[in-house]
Coordinates of C-alpha atoms and ligand atoms in Angstrom, one line a residue:
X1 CA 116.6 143.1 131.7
X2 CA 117.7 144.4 128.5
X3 CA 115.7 143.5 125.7
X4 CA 114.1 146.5 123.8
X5 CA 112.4 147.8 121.1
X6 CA 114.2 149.0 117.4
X7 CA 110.4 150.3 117.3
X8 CA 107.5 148.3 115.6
X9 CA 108.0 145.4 113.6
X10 CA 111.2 144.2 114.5
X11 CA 112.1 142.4 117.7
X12 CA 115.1 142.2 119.8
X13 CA 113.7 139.7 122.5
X14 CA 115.9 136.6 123.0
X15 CA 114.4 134.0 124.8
X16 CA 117.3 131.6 124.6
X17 CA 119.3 134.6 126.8
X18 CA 116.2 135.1 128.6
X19 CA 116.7 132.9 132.3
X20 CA 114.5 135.6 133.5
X21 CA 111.5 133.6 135.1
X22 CA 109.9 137.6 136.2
X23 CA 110.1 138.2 132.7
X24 CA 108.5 135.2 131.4
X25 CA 106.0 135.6 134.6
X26 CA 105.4 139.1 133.1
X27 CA 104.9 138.3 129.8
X28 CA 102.2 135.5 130.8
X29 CA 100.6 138.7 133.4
X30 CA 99.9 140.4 130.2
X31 CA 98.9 137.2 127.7
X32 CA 95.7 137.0 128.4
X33 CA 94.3 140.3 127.7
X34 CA 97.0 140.8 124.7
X35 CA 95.0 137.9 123.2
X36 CA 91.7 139.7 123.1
X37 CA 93.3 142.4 121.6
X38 CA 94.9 144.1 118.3
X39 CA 98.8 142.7 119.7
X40 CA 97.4 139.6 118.3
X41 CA 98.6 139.6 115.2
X42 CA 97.7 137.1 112.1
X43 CA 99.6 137.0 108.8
X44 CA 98.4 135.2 106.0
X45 CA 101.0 133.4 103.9
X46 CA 99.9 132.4 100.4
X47 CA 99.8 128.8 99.1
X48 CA 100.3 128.1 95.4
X49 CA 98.7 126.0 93.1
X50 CA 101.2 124.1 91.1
X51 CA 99.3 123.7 88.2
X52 CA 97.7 127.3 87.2
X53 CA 100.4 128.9 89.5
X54 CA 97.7 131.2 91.4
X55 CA 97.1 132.1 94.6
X56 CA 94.7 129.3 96.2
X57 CA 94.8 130.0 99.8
X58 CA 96.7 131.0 102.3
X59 CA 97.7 129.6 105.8
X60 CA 97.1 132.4 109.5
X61 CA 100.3 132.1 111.1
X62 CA 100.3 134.2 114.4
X63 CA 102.2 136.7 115.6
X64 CA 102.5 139.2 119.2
X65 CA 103.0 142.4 118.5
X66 CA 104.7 143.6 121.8
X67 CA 104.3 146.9 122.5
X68 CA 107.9 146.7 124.2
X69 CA 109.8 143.8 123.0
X70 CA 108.4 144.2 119.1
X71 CA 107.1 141.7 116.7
X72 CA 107.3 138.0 118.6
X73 CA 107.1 134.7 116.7
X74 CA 105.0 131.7 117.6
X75 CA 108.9 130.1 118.8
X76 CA 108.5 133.1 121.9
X77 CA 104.6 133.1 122.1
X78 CA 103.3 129.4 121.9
X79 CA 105.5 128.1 124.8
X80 CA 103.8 131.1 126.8
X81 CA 100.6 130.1 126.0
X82 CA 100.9 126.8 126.3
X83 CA 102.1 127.3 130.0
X84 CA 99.3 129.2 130.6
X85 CA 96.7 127.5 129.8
X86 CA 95.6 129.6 127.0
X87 CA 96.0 127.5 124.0
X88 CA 91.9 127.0 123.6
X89 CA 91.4 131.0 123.8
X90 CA 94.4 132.0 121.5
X91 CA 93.1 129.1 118.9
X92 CA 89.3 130.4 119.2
X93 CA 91.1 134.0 118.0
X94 CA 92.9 132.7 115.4
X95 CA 89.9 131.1 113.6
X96 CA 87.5 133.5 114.3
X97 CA 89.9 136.5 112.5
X98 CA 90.6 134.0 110.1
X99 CA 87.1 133.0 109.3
X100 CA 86.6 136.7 109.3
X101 CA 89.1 137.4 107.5
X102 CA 88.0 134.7 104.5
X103 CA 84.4 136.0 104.5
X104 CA 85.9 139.3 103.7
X105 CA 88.0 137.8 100.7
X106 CA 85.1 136.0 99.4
X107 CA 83.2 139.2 99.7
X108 CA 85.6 140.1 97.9
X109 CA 85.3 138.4 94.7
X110 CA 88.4 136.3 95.5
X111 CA 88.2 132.5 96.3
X112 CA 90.7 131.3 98.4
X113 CA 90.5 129.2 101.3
X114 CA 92.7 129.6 104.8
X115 CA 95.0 127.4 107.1
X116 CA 94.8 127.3 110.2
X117 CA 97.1 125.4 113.0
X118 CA 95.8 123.4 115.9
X119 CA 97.5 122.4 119.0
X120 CA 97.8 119.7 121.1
X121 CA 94.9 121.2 123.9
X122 CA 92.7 121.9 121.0
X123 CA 92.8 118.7 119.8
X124 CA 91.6 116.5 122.8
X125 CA 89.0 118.9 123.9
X126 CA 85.6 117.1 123.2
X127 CA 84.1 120.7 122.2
X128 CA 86.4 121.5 119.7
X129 CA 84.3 120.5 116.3
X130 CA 81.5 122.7 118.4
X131 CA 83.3 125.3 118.6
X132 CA 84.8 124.9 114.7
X133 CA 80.8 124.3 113.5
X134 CA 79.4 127.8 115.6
X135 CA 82.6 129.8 114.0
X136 CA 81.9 128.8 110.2
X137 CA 78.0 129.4 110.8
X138 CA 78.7 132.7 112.2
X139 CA 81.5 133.5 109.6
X140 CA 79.1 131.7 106.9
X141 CA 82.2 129.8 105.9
X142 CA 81.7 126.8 104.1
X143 CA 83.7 123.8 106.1
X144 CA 85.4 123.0 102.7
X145 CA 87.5 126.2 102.7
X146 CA 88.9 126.0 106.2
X147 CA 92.1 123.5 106.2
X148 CA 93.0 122.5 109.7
X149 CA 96.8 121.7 110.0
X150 CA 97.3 118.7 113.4
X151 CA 101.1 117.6 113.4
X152 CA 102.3 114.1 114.1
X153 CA 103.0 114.9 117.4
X154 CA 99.8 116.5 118.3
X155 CA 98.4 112.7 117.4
X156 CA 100.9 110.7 119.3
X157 CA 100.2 112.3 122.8
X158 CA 97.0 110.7 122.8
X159 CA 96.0 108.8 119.6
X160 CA 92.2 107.3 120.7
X161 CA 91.5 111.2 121.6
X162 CA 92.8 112.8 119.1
X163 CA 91.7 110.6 116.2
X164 CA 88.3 110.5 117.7
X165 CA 88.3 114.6 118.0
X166 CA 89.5 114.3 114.6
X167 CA 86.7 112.0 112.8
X168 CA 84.5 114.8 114.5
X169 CA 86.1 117.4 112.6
X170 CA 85.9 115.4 109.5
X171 CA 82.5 114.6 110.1
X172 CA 82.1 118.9 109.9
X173 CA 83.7 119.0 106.4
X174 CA 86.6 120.8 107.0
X175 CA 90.0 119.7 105.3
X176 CA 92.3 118.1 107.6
X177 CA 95.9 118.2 107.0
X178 CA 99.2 117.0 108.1
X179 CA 101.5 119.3 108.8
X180 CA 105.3 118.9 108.9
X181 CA 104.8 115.6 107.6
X182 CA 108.3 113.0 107.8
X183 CA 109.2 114.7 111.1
X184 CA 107.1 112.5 113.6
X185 CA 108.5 109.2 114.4
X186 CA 104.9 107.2 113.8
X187 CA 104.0 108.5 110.6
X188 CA 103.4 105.2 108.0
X189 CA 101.5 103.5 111.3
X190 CA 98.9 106.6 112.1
X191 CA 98.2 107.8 108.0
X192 CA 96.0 104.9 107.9
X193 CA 93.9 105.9 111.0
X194 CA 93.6 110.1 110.2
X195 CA 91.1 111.1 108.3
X196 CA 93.7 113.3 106.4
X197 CA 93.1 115.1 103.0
X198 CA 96.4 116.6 103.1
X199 CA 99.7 115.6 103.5
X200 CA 101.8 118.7 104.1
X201 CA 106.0 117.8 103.6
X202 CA 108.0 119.1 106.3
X203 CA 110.1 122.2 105.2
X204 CA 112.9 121.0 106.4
X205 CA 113.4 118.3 103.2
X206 CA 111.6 120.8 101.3
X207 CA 114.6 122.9 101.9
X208 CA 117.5 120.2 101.6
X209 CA 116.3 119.4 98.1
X210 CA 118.5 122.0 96.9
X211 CA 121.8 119.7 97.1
X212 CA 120.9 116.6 98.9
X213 CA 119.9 113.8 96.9
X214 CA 118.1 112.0 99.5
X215 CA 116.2 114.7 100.3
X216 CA 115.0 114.9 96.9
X217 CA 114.1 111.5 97.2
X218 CA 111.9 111.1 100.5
X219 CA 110.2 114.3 98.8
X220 CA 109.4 112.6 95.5
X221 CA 108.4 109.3 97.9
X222 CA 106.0 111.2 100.3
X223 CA 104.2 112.9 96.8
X224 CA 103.9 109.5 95.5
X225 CA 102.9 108.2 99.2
X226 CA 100.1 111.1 99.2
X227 CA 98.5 110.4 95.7
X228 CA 98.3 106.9 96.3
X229 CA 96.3 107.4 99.1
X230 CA 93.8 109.8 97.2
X231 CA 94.9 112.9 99.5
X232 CA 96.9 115.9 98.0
X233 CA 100.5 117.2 98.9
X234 CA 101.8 120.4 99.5
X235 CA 105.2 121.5 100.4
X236 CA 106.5 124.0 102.5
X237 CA 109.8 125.8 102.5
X238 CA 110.0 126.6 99.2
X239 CA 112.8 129.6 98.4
X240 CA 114.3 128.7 95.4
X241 CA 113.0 128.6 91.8
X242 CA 115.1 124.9 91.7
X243 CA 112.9 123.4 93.7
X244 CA 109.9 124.9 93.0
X245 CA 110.6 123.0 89.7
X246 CA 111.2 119.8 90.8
X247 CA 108.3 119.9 92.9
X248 CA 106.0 120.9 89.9
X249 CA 107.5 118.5 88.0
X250 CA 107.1 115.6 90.4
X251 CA 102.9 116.3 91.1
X252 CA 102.9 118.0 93.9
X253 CA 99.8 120.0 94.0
X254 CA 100.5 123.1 96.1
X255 CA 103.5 125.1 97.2
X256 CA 104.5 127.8 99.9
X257 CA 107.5 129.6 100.9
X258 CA 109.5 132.6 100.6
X259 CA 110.5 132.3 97.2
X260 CA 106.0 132.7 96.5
X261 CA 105.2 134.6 99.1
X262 CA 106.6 135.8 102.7
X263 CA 103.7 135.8 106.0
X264 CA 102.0 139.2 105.1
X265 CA 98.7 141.4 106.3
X266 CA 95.6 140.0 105.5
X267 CA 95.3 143.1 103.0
X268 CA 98.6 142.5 101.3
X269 CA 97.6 139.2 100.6
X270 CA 94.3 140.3 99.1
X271 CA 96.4 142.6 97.0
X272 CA 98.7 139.5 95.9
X273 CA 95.6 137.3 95.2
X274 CA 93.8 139.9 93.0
X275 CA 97.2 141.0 90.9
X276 CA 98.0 138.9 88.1
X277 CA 98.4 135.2 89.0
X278 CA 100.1 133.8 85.8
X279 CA 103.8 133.7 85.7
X280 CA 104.6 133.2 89.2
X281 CA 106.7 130.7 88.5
X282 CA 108.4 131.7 86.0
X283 CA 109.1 135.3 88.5
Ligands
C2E301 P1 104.1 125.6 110.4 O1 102.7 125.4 110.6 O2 104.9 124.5 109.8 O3 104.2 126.9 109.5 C1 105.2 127.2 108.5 C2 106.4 128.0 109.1 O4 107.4 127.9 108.2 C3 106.0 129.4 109.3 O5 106.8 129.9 110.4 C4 106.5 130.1 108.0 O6 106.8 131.4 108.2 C5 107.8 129.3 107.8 N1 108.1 129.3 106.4 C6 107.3 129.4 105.3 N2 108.0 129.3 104.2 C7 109.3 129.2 104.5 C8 110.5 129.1 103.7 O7 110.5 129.2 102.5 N3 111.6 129.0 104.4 C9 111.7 129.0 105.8 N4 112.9 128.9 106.4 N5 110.6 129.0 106.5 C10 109.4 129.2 105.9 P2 106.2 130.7 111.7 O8 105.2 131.6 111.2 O9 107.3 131.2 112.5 O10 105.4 129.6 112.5 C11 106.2 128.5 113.1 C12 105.2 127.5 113.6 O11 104.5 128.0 114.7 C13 104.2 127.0 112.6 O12 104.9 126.0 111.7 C14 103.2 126.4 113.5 O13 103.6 125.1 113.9 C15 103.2 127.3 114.7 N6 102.1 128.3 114.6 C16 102.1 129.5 113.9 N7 100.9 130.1 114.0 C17 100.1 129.3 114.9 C18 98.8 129.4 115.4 O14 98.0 130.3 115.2 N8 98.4 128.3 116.3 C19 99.3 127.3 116.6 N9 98.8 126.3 117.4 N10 100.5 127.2 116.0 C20 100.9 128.2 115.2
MG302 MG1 101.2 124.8 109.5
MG303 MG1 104.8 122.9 108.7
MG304 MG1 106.4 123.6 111.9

């Protein structure tokens, strides 16, 4: 095959051109140990709070840093793990450096509190909360500064299970959030079951409220959906200073996007958080 490395960081790997099943096959030969080790990469990207316009927390978005193919995205490396089988391991890795990785902030002096996805395996294993509980004990997290982000469609593929392994998590203390929210096709006739605290808008109206009306609209309709039922809101995709004002404007409580801050190192974002938090908006 022909994919190679412009050296670290940046990747050249296709996997739309890739038909190569040996290449996938040897990609999946080599996920298991890659997850145990420093190719597993996790970038913090920082959530704003709309109101003093600081840093509040940030959400552990994962990365494979290749030694061949370069820096891969979770669109090259979730598929692969979910094919694998892998998705409980590569979850248990994510919270644990991200539990880690909020100790070290706290230790810190600084008090933010970290996102983590969850996938559809995760979510109908009956050991999962376990598993959460032992991490945060170990990590001495309190369960109030870990978010856990489910999606729509992680609920639909098996609602009794999922809702159930949900209420579990709940029970634990840890925020639950809804990630990508307006996407999923079920999403008025599930709020009412989740035991959400977060409702987090799907980027992609987040990012067509610079032009499209109705955009604007579901936006300002999900905000007013969330506060009604006593959970917050937080939209994603923000990259222009536009919408970051319309979205302050209209009550929503916390923000994230390019425009506030790109996936970073867990030390850049430390960096970020301690440096002067006024103004941001106005930036
Ligand atoms: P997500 O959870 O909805 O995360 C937000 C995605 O939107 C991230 O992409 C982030 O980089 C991107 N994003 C943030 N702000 C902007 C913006 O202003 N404009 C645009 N165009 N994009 C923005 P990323 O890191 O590629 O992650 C993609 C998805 O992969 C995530 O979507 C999440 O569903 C999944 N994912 C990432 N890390 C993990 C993980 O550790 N475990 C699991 N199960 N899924 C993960
Ligand atoms: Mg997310
Ligand atoms: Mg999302
Ligand atoms: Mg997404």
């Amino acid at each position: 095959y022909c994919a190679k490395s412009e050296g670290l960081g940046h990747s050249v790997y296709d996997p739309a051109r890739d038909s190569s099943s040996t290449q996938r096959l040897a990609l999946m030969g080599e996920l298991p140990e890659a997850i145990e080790s420093d190719e597993l990469v996790v970038l913090y990207q920082p959530l704003i709070d709309f109101r003093s316009g600081a840093i509040a927390g940030a959400e552990a978005l994962v990365r494979w840093q290749h030694p061949v193919h370069g820096l891969l995205g979770p669109d090259v490396l979730l598929p692969l793990v979910e094919q694998s089988g892998l998705m409980s391991l590569l979850t248990g890795r994510v919270l644990d450096r991200a539990l880690a990785q909020r100790a070290a902030w706290s230790a810190a002096g600084l008090d933010l509190d970290v996102a983590v996805n969850l996938a559809a395996p995760n979510l109908i294993d009956i050991g999962f909360a376990a598993a959460v509980d032992a991490l945060l004990r170990e990590h001495g997290v309190p369960p109030r500064a870990l978010t856990l982000e489910v999606t729509e469609t992680i609920v639909a593929a098996d609602p009794p299970r999922v809702i159930g392994v949900m209420g579990q998590l709940h029970a634990l203390g840890v925020r639950l959030s809804l990630d990508d929210f307006g996407t999923g096709s079920s999403s008025l006739s599930f709020l009412r079951r989740l035991p959400v605290q977060e409702l987090k808008i799907d980027k992609s109206f987040v990012l067509g409220m610079d032009g499209h009306a109705h955009d604007g609209a579901i936006v300002r309709m999900i905000t007013r959906l969330g506060h009604d039922l006593g959970v917050s809101v937080v939209a994603e995709g923000i990259e222009t200073a536009a919408v970051y004002e319309h979205l302050r404007a209209g009550g929503c409580d916390r923000g994230q996007g390019f425009l506030l801050g790109r996936p970073v190192p867990a030390d850049e974002l430390a960096r970020l958080a301690a440096a002067e938090p006024a103004g941001r908006a106005a930036a």
